[in-house]
mmCIF file of C-alpha atoms in Angstrom:
data_model
loop_
_atom_site.group_PDB
_atom_site.id
_atom_site.type_symbol
_atom_site.label_atom_id
_atom_site.label_comp_id
_atom_site.label_asym_id
_atom_site.label_seq_id
_atom_site.Cartn_x
_atom_site.Cartn_y
_atom_site.Cartn_z
ATOM 1 C CA LYS A 15 13.551 8.202 4.801
ATOM 2 C CA ALA A 16 14.690 5.345 7.095
ATOM 3 C CA GLY A 17 12.198 2.680 7.874
ATOM 4 C CA VAL A 18 11.562 0.999 11.186
ATOM 5 C CA THR A 19 14.580 -0.434 12.721
ATOM 6 C CA GLN A 20 14.537 -3.253 15.131
ATOM 7 C CA THR A 21 17.560 -4.571 16.896
ATOM 8 C CA PRO A 22 18.986 -7.149 17.292
ATOM 9 C CA ARG A 23 17.765 -9.149 14.385
ATOM 10 C CA TYR A 24 18.432 -12.480 16.026
ATOM 11 C CA LEU A 25 18.770 -13.511 19.657
ATOM 12 C CA ILE A 26 19.368 -16.848 21.357
ATOM 13 C CA LYS A 27 18.621 -16.841 25.104
ATOM 14 C CA THR A 28 18.402 -19.524 27.761
ATOM 15 C CA ARG A 29 15.245 -20.170 29.719
ATOM 16 C CA GLY A 30 14.916 -17.955 32.776
ATOM 17 C CA GLN A 31 16.960 -15.207 31.305
ATOM 18 C CA GLN A 32 15.552 -11.826 30.319
ATOM 19 C CA VAL A 33 15.820 -10.114 27.119
ATOM 20 C CA THR A 34 15.400 -6.508 25.841
ATOM 21 C CA LEU A 35 14.388 -5.755 22.222
ATOM 22 C CA SER A 36 14.625 -2.344 20.598
ATOM 23 C CA CYS A 37 12.497 -0.528 18.055
ATOM 24 C CA SER A 38 13.286 2.695 16.347
ATOM 25 C CA PRO A 39 10.307 4.006 14.528
ATOM 26 C CA ILE A 40 10.140 6.108 11.327
ATOM 27 C CA SER A 41 11.158 9.599 11.933
ATOM 28 C CA GLY A 42 8.177 11.655 13.108
ATOM 29 C CA HIS A 43 6.048 8.729 14.029
ATOM 30 C CA ARG A 44 4.972 8.713 17.719
ATOM 31 C CA SER A 45 3.075 5.418 17.940
ATOM 32 C CA VAL A 46 4.787 2.161 18.262
ATOM 33 C CA SER A 47 3.133 -1.241 18.710
ATOM 34 C CA TRP A 48 4.529 -4.646 19.339
ATOM 35 C CA TYR A 49 3.452 -7.907 17.974
ATOM 36 C CA GLN A 50 4.452 -11.459 18.703
ATOM 37 C CA GLN A 51 4.357 -14.026 15.742
ATOM 38 C CA THR A 52 4.506 -17.761 16.319
ATOM 39 C CA PRO A 53 3.462 -20.715 14.070
ATOM 40 C CA GLY A 54 0.830 -21.824 16.467
ATOM 41 C CA GLN A 55 -0.801 -18.555 17.569
ATOM 42 C CA GLY A 56 -0.136 -16.418 14.528
ATOM 43 C CA LEU A 57 0.251 -12.707 15.045
ATOM 44 C CA GLN A 58 -0.751 -11.387 18.379
ATOM 45 C CA PHE A 59 -0.726 -7.849 19.752
ATOM 46 C CA LEU A 60 1.444 -7.142 22.677
ATOM 47 C CA PHE A 61 1.154 -3.422 23.435
ATOM 48 C CA GLU A 62 1.042 0.075 21.970
ATOM 49 C CA TYR A 63 2.882 3.149 23.070
ATOM 50 C CA PHE A 64 2.126 6.640 22.121
ATOM 51 C CA SER A 65 3.862 9.743 23.475
ATOM 52 C CA GLU A 66 5.719 7.557 25.993
ATOM 53 C CA THR A 67 2.488 6.182 27.392
ATOM 54 C CA GLN A 68 1.121 2.645 27.114
ATOM 55 C CA ARG A 69 -2.318 3.026 25.551
ATOM 56 C CA ASN A 70 -3.338 -0.579 25.014
ATOM 57 C CA LYS A 71 -2.117 -4.017 26.038
ATOM 58 C CA GLY A 72 -2.723 -7.340 24.627
ATOM 59 C CA ASN A 73 -3.413 -10.579 26.684
ATOM 60 C CA PHE A 74 0.125 -11.390 27.652
ATOM 61 C CA PRO A 75 1.567 -12.230 31.105
ATOM 62 C CA GLY A 76 3.328 -9.502 33.132
ATOM 63 C CA ARG A 77 6.647 -10.838 32.101
ATOM 64 C CA PHE A 78 6.218 -8.948 28.956
ATOM 65 C CA SER A 79 6.692 -5.253 29.385
ATOM 66 C CA GLY A 80 7.676 -2.230 27.410
ATOM 67 C CA ARG A 81 8.314 1.458 27.468
ATOM 68 C CA GLN A 82 8.766 4.355 24.942
ATOM 69 C CA PHE A 83 11.247 7.141 25.212
ATOM 70 C CA SER A 84 10.928 10.744 24.355
ATOM 71 C CA ASN A 85 12.394 10.225 20.925
ATOM 72 C CA SER A 86 9.655 7.562 20.323
ATOM 73 C CA ARG A 87 12.100 4.597 20.343
ATOM 74 C CA SER A 88 10.565 1.798 22.184
ATOM 75 C CA GLU A 89 11.870 -1.272 23.996
ATOM 76 C CA MET A 90 10.198 -4.328 25.030
ATOM 77 C CA ASN A 91 11.457 -6.543 27.836
ATOM 78 C CA VAL A 92 10.749 -10.267 28.491
ATOM 79 C CA SER A 93 11.580 -11.555 31.953
ATOM 80 C CA THR A 94 12.114 -15.035 33.019
ATOM 81 C CA LEU A 95 12.033 -16.436 29.530
ATOM 82 C CA GLU A 96 10.166 -19.596 28.593
ATOM 83 C CA LEU A 97 10.567 -21.940 25.668
ATOM 84 C CA GLY A 98 7.118 -20.727 24.364
ATOM 85 C CA ASP A 99 8.544 -17.236 24.148
ATOM 86 C CA SER A 100 10.416 -18.233 20.993
ATOM 87 C CA ALA A 101 9.009 -16.188 18.224
ATOM 88 C CA LEU A 102 9.427 -13.293 15.692
ATOM 89 C CA TYR A 103 8.725 -10.056 17.477
ATOM 90 C CA LEU A 104 7.675 -7.324 15.201
ATOM 91 C CA CYS A 105 7.089 -3.636 15.886
ATOM 92 C CA ALA A 106 4.985 -1.173 13.842
ATOM 93 C CA SER A 107 5.158 2.583 13.717
ATOM 94 C CA SER A 108 2.480 5.026 12.790
ATOM 95 C CA HIS A 109 2.475 8.714 12.352
ATOM 96 C CA ILE A 110 -0.453 8.930 14.839
ATOM 97 C CA PRO A 111 -2.299 5.902 16.223
ATOM 98 C CA GLU A 112 -5.192 6.213 13.927
ATOM 99 C CA ASN A 113 -3.230 6.783 10.755
ATOM 100 C CA THR A 114 -3.920 4.785 7.572
ATOM 101 C CA GLU A 115 -0.542 3.300 7.457
ATOM 102 C CA ALA A 116 1.358 1.105 9.916
ATOM 103 C CA PHE A 117 4.828 0.171 8.870
ATOM 104 C CA PHE A 118 6.705 -2.759 10.375
ATOM 105 C CA GLY A 119 10.398 -3.417 10.992
ATOM 106 C CA GLN A 120 12.168 -6.643 9.981
ATOM 107 C CA GLY A 121 11.543 -8.178 13.416
ATOM 108 C CA THR A 122 13.629 -9.715 16.068
ATOM 109 C CA ARG A 123 13.766 -13.452 15.972
ATOM 110 C CA LEU A 124 14.085 -14.816 19.547
ATOM 111 C CA THR A 125 14.938 -18.340 20.238
ATOM 112 C CA VAL A 126 14.815 -19.744 23.810
ATOM 113 C CA VAL A 127 16.648 -22.762 24.554
ATOM 114 C CA ALA B 27 -14.824 -15.002 18.059
ATOM 115 C CA GLN B 28 -12.356 -14.694 15.336
ATOM 116 C CA LYS B 29 -12.347 -11.139 13.890
ATOM 117 C CA ILE B 30 -10.357 -11.758 10.727
ATOM 118 C CA THR B 31 -10.768 -14.805 8.662
ATOM 119 C CA GLN B 32 -8.584 -15.907 5.725
ATOM 120 C CA THR B 33 -10.019 -19.078 4.414
ATOM 121 C CA GLN B 34 -7.206 -19.889 1.895
ATOM 122 C CA PRO B 35 -4.125 -21.313 3.772
ATOM 123 C CA GLY B 36 -2.190 -21.602 0.471
ATOM 124 C CA MET B 37 -2.531 -21.153 -3.203
ATOM 125 C CA PHE B 38 -0.612 -21.529 -6.406
ATOM 126 C CA VAL B 39 -0.903 -18.861 -9.146
ATOM 127 C CA GLN B 40 0.665 -18.751 -12.561
ATOM 128 C CA GLU B 41 3.071 -15.882 -13.230
ATOM 129 C CA LYS B 42 1.354 -12.893 -14.940
ATOM 130 C CA GLU B 43 -2.080 -14.046 -13.928
ATOM 131 C CA ALA B 44 -4.291 -12.356 -11.402
ATOM 132 C CA VAL B 45 -5.020 -13.708 -8.008
ATOM 133 C CA THR B 46 -7.585 -12.977 -5.352
ATOM 134 C CA LEU B 47 -6.991 -13.401 -1.612
ATOM 135 C CA ASP B 48 -10.035 -13.573 0.545
ATOM 136 C CA CYS B 49 -10.525 -11.794 3.834
ATOM 137 C CA THR B 50 -13.668 -11.571 5.925
ATOM 138 C CA TYR B 51 -13.826 -9.550 9.188
ATOM 139 C CA ASP B 52 -16.234 -8.934 12.072
ATOM 140 C CA THR B 53 -16.548 -5.746 14.060
ATOM 141 C CA SER B 54 -19.345 -3.737 15.670
ATOM 142 C CA ASP B 55 -17.184 -0.573 15.463
ATOM 143 C CA PRO B 56 -18.365 1.656 12.575
ATOM 144 C CA SER B 57 -14.883 3.209 12.333
ATOM 145 C CA TYR B 58 -12.217 0.717 11.405
ATOM 146 C CA GLY B 59 -9.368 0.187 8.984
ATOM 147 C CA LEU B 60 -8.371 -2.778 6.916
ATOM 148 C CA PHE B 61 -4.814 -3.498 5.884
ATOM 149 C CA TRP B 62 -3.016 -6.050 3.766
ATOM 150 C CA TYR B 63 0.515 -7.049 4.407
ATOM 151 C CA LYS B 64 3.113 -9.126 2.556
ATOM 152 C CA GLN B 65 5.538 -11.218 4.516
ATOM 153 C CA PRO B 66 8.466 -12.758 2.598
ATOM 154 C CA SER B 67 10.524 -15.572 4.129
ATOM 155 C CA SER B 68 12.889 -12.808 5.509
ATOM 156 C CA GLY B 69 10.088 -11.969 8.105
ATOM 157 C CA GLU B 70 9.535 -8.407 7.402
ATOM 158 C CA MET B 71 5.906 -7.143 7.179
ATOM 159 C CA ILE B 72 5.448 -5.098 4.037
ATOM 160 C CA PHE B 73 2.582 -2.807 4.042
ATOM 161 C CA LEU B 74 0.530 -3.097 0.768
ATOM 162 C CA ILE B 75 -2.849 -1.342 0.850
ATOM 163 C CA TYR B 76 -5.224 0.263 3.251
ATOM 164 C CA GLN B 77 -9.011 0.812 3.255
ATOM 165 C CA GLY B 78 -11.004 2.831 5.640
ATOM 166 C CA SER B 79 -14.468 1.868 6.592
ATOM 167 C CA TYR B 80 -15.847 5.136 5.364
ATOM 168 C CA ASP B 81 -13.933 5.208 2.119
ATOM 169 C CA GLN B 82 -16.362 5.141 -0.727
ATOM 170 C CA GLN B 83 -13.940 3.797 -3.388
ATOM 171 C CA ASN B 84 -11.878 0.673 -3.356
ATOM 172 C CA ALA B 85 -8.241 1.272 -2.521
ATOM 173 C CA THR B 86 -5.611 0.577 -5.214
ATOM 174 C CA GLU B 87 -1.890 0.746 -5.067
ATOM 175 C CA GLY B 88 -0.063 -0.300 -8.237
ATOM 176 C CA ARG B 89 -0.835 -3.901 -8.947
ATOM 177 C CA TYR B 90 -2.725 -4.273 -5.639
ATOM 178 C CA SER B 91 -6.424 -3.486 -5.226
ATOM 179 C CA LEU B 92 -8.795 -4.101 -2.423
ATOM 180 C CA ASN B 93 -12.316 -5.255 -3.172
ATOM 181 C CA PHE B 94 -14.226 -3.765 -0.272
ATOM 182 C CA GLN B 95 -17.633 -5.057 0.312
ATOM 183 C CA LYS B 96 -18.875 -3.541 3.553
ATOM 184 C CA ALA B 97 -22.276 -5.155 3.737
ATOM 185 C CA ARG B 98 -20.615 -8.547 3.369
ATOM 186 C CA LYS B 99 -17.729 -7.545 5.685
ATOM 187 C CA SER B 100 -15.167 -8.754 3.181
ATOM 188 C CA ALA B 101 -11.955 -7.049 2.020
ATOM 189 C CA ASN B 102 -10.307 -9.251 -0.631
ATOM 190 C CA LEU B 103 -7.009 -8.450 -2.056
ATOM 191 C CA VAL B 104 -6.421 -8.729 -5.783
ATOM 192 C CA ILE B 105 -2.929 -8.903 -7.106
ATOM 193 C CA SER B 106 -2.818 -8.270 -10.894
ATOM 194 C CA ALA B 107 0.020 -9.684 -13.216
ATOM 195 C CA SER B 108 1.527 -11.867 -10.616
ATOM 196 C CA GLN B 109 5.401 -11.854 -10.444
ATOM 197 C CA LEU B 110 7.687 -14.502 -8.963
ATOM 198 C CA GLY B 111 8.554 -12.019 -6.273
ATOM 199 C CA ASP B 112 4.962 -12.012 -5.127
ATOM 200 C CA SER B 113 5.538 -15.420 -3.525
ATOM 201 C CA ALA B 114 5.030 -14.863 0.156
ATOM 202 C CA MET B 115 2.595 -14.977 2.983
ATOM 203 C CA TYR B 116 -0.204 -12.355 2.923
ATOM 204 C CA PHE B 117 -1.934 -11.163 6.024
ATOM 205 C CA CYS B 118 -5.186 -9.233 6.251
ATOM 206 C CA ALA B 119 -5.525 -7.045 9.367
ATOM 207 C CA MET B 120 -8.124 -4.874 10.869
ATOM 208 C CA ARG B 121 -7.505 -1.878 13.174
ATOM 209 C CA GLU B 122 -10.161 -0.917 15.675
ATOM 210 C CA SER B 123 -9.758 2.233 17.535
ATOM 211 C CA TYR B 124 -10.455 2.522 21.186
ATOM 212 C CA GLY B 125 -10.152 6.324 21.444
ATOM 213 C CA ALA B 126 -7.820 7.326 24.340
ATOM 214 C CA ALA B 127 -7.188 3.599 24.882
ATOM 215 C CA GLY B 128 -5.309 3.491 21.630
ATOM 216 C CA ASN B 129 -5.837 0.920 18.953
ATOM 217 C CA LYS B 130 -4.420 -2.323 17.785
ATOM 218 C CA LEU B 131 -4.211 -4.512 14.652
ATOM 219 C CA THR B 132 -5.867 -7.936 14.556
ATOM 220 C CA PHE B 133 -4.479 -10.283 12.041
ATOM 221 C CA GLY B 134 -5.934 -13.125 10.084
ATOM 222 C CA GLY B 135 -4.025 -16.431 9.857
ATOM 223 C CA GLY B 136 -2.567 -15.625 6.474
ATOM 224 C CA THR B 137 -2.524 -17.010 2.915
ATOM 225 C CA ARG B 138 0.607 -18.423 1.400
ATOM 226 C CA VAL B 139 1.042 -17.526 -2.239
ATOM 227 C CA LEU B 140 3.422 -19.361 -4.533
ATOM 228 C CA VAL B 141 3.836 -18.068 -7.948
ATOM 229 C CA LYS B 142 4.754 -20.554 -10.612
ATOM 230 C CA PRO B 143 6.786 -19.596 -13.656
#
């Protein structure tokens, strides 16, 4: 059974650009959550999607957005990139949102220069 | 207020010995879940163990066990017979459910474990 797949693994972008990250959950999982990890702020929740609907959102500016497709794959988009957006972005998938397991992908490491 | 506290930023452990990683949490939600993850230098978050707030027994998964003390709001991870491959960052996390508004994981600051041969 394939795990959570995040693409790309690494990205380098310039300030002001936008970026789209992808997450394919484990087959059959319908909940996808996104997290940002930085040395200064640690792991912070971005948003959660379930059945193509955003159910919960963290305290991030509107430049951070996401969506989920009918096959449960999810994308997150960051517009007008800032240097502070440099981070490891992790997504987690669950069979249902309240399940006892949440499996993470390997993450996308975004560097903004 | 910080909801998940890991007071040990880093620790050394001798190979083959057991190690306990501390985690305390704060919530007023009667239904919650506690997770432990391992993050090696590659960045991937590896699920280790889960404890539900209503579970009567402490969770165990191979060499990992969770010492759940609900009244004290602590969920310490015990790794028995440490191996060199256990060297990594370890995160404690709590899931609170918000019904139709979904749920999220809140993470502690992590504990870096280095296993010495």
